[in-house]
CSV table of C-alpha atoms in Angstrom, one decimal:
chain,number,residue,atom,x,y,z
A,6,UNK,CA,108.6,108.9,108.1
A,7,UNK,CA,110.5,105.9,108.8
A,8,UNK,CA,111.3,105.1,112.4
A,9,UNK,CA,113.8,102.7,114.1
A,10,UNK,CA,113.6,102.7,117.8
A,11,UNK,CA,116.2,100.3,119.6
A,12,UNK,CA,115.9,99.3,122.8
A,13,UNK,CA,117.5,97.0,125.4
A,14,UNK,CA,121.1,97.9,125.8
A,15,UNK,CA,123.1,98.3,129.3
A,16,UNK,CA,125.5,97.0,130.9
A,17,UNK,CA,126.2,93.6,131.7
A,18,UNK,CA,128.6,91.2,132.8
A,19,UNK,CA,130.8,88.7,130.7
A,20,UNK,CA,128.8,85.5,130.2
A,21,UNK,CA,125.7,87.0,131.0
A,22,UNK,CA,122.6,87.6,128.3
A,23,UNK,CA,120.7,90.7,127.0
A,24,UNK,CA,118.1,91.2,124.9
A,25,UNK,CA,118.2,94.1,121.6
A,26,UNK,CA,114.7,95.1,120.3
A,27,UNK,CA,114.1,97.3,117.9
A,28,UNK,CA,110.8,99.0,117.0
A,29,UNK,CA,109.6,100.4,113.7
A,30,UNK,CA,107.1,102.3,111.8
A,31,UNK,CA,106.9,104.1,109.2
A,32,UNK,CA,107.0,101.2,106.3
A,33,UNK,CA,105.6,98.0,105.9
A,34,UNK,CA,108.0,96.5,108.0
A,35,UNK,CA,107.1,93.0,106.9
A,36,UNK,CA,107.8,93.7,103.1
A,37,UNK,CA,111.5,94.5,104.7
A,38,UNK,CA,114.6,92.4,105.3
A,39,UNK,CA,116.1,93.8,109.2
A,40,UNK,CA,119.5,93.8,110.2
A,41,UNK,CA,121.7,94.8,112.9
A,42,UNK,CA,124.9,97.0,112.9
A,43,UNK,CA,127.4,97.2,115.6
A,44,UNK,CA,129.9,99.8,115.9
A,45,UNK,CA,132.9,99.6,119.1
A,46,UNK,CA,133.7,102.7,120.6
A,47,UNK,CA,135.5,104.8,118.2
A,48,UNK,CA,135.7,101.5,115.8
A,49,UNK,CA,134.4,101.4,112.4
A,50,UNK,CA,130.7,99.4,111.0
A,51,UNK,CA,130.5,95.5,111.7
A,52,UNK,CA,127.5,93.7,110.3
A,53,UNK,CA,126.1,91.8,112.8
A,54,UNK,CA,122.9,89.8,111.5
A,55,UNK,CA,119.9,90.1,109.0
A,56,UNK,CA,117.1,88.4,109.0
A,57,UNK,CA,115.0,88.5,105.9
A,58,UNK,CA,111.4,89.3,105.6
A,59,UNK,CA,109.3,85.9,106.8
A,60,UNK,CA,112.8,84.8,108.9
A,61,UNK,CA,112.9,82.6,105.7
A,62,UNK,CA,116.9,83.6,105.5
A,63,UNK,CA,118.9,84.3,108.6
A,64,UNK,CA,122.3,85.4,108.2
A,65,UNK,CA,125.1,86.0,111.3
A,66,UNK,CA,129.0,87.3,111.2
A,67,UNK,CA,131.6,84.8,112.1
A,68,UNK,CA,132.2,86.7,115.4
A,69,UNK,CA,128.7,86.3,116.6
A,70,UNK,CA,127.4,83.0,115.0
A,71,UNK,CA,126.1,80.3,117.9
A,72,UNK,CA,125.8,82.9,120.6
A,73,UNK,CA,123.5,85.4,119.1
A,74,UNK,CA,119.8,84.7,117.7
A,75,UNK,CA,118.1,87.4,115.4
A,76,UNK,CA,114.6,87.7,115.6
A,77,UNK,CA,111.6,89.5,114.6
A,78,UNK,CA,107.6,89.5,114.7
A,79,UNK,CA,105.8,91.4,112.0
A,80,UNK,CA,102.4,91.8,114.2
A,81,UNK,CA,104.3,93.8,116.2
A,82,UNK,CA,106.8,95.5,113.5
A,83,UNK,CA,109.4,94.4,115.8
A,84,UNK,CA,113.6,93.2,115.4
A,85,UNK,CA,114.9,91.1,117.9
A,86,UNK,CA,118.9,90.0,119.0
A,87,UNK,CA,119.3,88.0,121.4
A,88,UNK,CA,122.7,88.2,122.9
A,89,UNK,CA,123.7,85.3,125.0
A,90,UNK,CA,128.0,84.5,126.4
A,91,UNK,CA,128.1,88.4,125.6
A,92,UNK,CA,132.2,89.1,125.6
A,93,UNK,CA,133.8,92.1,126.3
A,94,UNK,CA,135.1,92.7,122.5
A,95,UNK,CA,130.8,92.8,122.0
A,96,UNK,CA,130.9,96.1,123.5
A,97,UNK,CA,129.6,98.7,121.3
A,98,UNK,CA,127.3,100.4,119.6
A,99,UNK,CA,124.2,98.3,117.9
A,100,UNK,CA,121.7,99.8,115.4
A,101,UNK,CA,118.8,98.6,113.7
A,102,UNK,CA,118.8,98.9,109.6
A,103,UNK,CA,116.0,98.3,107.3
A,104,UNK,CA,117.1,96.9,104.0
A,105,UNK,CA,116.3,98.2,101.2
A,106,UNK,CA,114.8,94.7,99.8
A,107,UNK,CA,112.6,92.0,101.1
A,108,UNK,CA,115.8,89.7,101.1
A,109,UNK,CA,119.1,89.5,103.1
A,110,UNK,CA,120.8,92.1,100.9
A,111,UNK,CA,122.4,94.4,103.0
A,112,UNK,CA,122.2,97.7,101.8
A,113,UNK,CA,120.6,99.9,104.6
A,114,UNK,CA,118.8,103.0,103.7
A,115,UNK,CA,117.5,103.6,107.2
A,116,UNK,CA,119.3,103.7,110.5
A,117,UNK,CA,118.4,103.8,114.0
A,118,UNK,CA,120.2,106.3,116.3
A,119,UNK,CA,121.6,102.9,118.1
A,120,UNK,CA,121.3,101.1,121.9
A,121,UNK,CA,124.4,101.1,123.4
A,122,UNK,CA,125.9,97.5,124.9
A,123,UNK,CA,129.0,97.3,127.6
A,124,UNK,CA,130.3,94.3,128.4
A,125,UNK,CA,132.5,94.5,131.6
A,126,UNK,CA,132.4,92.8,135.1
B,6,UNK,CA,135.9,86.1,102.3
B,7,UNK,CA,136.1,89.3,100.4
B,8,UNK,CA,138.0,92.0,102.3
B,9,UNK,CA,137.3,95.5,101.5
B,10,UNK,CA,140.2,98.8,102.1
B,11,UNK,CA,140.3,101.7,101.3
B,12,UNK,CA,142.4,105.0,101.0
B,13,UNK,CA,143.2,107.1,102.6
B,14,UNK,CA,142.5,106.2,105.8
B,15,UNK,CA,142.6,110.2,106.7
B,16,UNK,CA,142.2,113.3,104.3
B,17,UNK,CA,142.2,117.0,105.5
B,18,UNK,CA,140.9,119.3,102.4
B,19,UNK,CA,139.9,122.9,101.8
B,20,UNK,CA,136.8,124.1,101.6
B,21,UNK,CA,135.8,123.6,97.9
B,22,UNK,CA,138.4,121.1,97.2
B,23,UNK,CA,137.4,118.0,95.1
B,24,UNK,CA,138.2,115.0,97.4
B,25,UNK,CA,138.6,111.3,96.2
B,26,UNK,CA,138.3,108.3,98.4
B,27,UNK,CA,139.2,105.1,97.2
B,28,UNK,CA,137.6,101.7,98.0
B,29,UNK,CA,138.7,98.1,96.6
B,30,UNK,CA,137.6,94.5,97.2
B,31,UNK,CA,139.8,92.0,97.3
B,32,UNK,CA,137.7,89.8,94.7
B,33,UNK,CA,134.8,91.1,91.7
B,34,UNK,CA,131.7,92.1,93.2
B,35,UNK,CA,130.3,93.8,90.1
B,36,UNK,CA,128.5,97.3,91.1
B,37,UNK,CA,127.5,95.9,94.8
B,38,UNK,CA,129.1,98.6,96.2
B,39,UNK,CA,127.2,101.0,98.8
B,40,UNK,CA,129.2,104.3,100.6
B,41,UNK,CA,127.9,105.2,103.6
B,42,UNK,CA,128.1,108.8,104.9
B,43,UNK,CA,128.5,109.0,109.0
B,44,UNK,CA,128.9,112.6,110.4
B,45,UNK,CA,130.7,112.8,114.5
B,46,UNK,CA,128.0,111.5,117.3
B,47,UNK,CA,125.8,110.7,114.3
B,48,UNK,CA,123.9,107.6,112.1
B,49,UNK,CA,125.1,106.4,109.5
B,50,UNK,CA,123.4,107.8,106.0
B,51,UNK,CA,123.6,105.8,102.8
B,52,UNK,CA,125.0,108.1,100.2
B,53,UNK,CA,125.4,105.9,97.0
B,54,UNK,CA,125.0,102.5,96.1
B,55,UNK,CA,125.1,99.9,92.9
B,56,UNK,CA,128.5,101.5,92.9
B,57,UNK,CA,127.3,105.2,91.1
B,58,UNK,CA,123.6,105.9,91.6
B,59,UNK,CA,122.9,108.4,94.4
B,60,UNK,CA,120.3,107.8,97.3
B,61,UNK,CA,117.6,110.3,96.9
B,62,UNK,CA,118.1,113.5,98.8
B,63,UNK,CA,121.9,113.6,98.2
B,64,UNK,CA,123.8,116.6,97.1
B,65,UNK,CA,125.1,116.2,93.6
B,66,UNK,CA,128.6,116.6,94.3
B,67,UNK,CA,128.6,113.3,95.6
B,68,UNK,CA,129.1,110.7,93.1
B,69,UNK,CA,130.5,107.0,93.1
B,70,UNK,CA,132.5,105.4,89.9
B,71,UNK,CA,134.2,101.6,89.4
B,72,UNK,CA,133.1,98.1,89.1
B,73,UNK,CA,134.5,94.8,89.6
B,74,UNK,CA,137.1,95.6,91.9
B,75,UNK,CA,138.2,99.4,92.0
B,76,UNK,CA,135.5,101.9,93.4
B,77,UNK,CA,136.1,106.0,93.9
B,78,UNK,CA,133.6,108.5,95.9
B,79,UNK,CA,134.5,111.4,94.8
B,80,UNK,CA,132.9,115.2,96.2
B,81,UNK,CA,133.3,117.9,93.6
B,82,UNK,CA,133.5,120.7,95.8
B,83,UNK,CA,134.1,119.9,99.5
B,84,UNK,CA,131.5,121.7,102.0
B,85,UNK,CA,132.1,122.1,106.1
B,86,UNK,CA,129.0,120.1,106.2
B,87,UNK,CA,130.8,117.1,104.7
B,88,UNK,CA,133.1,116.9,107.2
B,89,UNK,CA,132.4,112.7,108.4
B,90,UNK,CA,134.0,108.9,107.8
B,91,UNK,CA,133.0,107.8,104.8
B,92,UNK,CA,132.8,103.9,104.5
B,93,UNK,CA,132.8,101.7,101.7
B,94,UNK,CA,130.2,98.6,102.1
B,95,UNK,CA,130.3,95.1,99.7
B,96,UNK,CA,126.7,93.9,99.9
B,97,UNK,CA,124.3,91.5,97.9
B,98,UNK,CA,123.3,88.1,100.0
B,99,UNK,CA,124.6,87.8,103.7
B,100,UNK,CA,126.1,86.1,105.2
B,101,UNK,CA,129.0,86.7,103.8
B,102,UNK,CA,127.8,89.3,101.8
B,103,UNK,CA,128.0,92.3,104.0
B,104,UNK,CA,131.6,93.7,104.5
B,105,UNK,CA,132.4,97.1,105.3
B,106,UNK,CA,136.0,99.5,104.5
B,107,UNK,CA,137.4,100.6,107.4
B,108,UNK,CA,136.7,104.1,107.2
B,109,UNK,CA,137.8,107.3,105.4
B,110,UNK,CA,137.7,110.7,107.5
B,111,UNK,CA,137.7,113.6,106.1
B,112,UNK,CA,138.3,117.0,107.6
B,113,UNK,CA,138.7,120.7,106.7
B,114,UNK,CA,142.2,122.0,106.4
């Protein structure tokens, strides 16, 4: 059974870093491109980033690009965002999705239930 | 970029109803066309995608039509169970490949 555990969020202040990790297992996570989703309180789905399976191909939205880093590290069958000059309008709802392809696709055929980041002083 | 809508943004239906939501991009993007099923408090579930084939596990009176531009979800016969936003999603290469609808929801009358 495929698992996606996210980890990481909180609350933090505007300007200030966090750290999204997300754990799998249930797949060979390294034959997978990785994304993250966001979703704002009562918002619809924003893409956030994908990373593809060797980090050959890294991908970011517009709204994100130069302050957040996607990561991952197959020994560990581990996603990583790093989240730095977090702004309020980051607040939301981020998930981990496998893809259903080795490469940045983006079609996402599993979901994890989702870490929850506030940004507010 | 290519901008996805769709319509309408709301629907209330009766059980057994057939129910068609509406999705178009504002360029071609052949069949790269996924619809995403997310029930209240819930994850998002990948219903269809390549515009018309269905994920495994999915109830048969889902199905997806269109290509190019112009995409439909349609449910045959609307069940309580269905009751969710449904979003449309452009994908194939990110960035800027990945662009969701803004969201269908879809009630019982």
């Amino acid at each position: 059974e495929v698992q996606l555990v996210e980890s990481g969020g909180g609350l933090v202040q505007p300007g200030r870093s966090l750290r999204l990790s997300c754990a799998a297992s249930g797949f060979t996570f390294d034959d997978y491109a990785m994304h993250w989703v966001r979703q704002a309180p009562g918002k619809g789905l924003e893409w956030v980033s994908g990373i593809s399976w060797n980090s050959g191909s890294i991908g970011y939205a517009d709204s994100v690009k130069g302050r957040f880093t996607i990561s991952r590290d197959n020994a560990k069958n581990s996603l990583y965002l790093q989240m730095n000059s977090l702004r309020a309008e980051d607040t939301a709802l981020y998930y981990c999705a496998k893809d259903s392809t080795w490469r940045v696709q983006g079609l996402f055929d599993y979901w994890g239930q989702g870490t929850l980041v506030t940004v507010s002083s | 970029d290519i901008q996805m809508t769709q319509s309408p943004s709301s629907l209330s239906a009766s059980v057994g109803d057939r129910v068609t939501i509406t999705c178009r991009a504002s360029q071609g993007i052949s069949n790269y066309l996924a619809w995403y099923q997310q029930k209240p408090g819930k994850v998002p579930k990948l219903l269809i995608y390549a515009a018309s084939t269905l994920q495994s596990g999915v109830p048969s009176r889902f199905s997806g039509s269109g290509s190019g531009t112009d995409f439909t979800l349609t449910i045959s016969s609307l069940q309580p169970e269905d009751v969710a936003t449904y979003y449309c999603q452009k994908y194939n290469s990110a960035p800027p490949g990945v662009t969701f609808g803004p969201g269908t929801k879809v009630d019982i009358k």
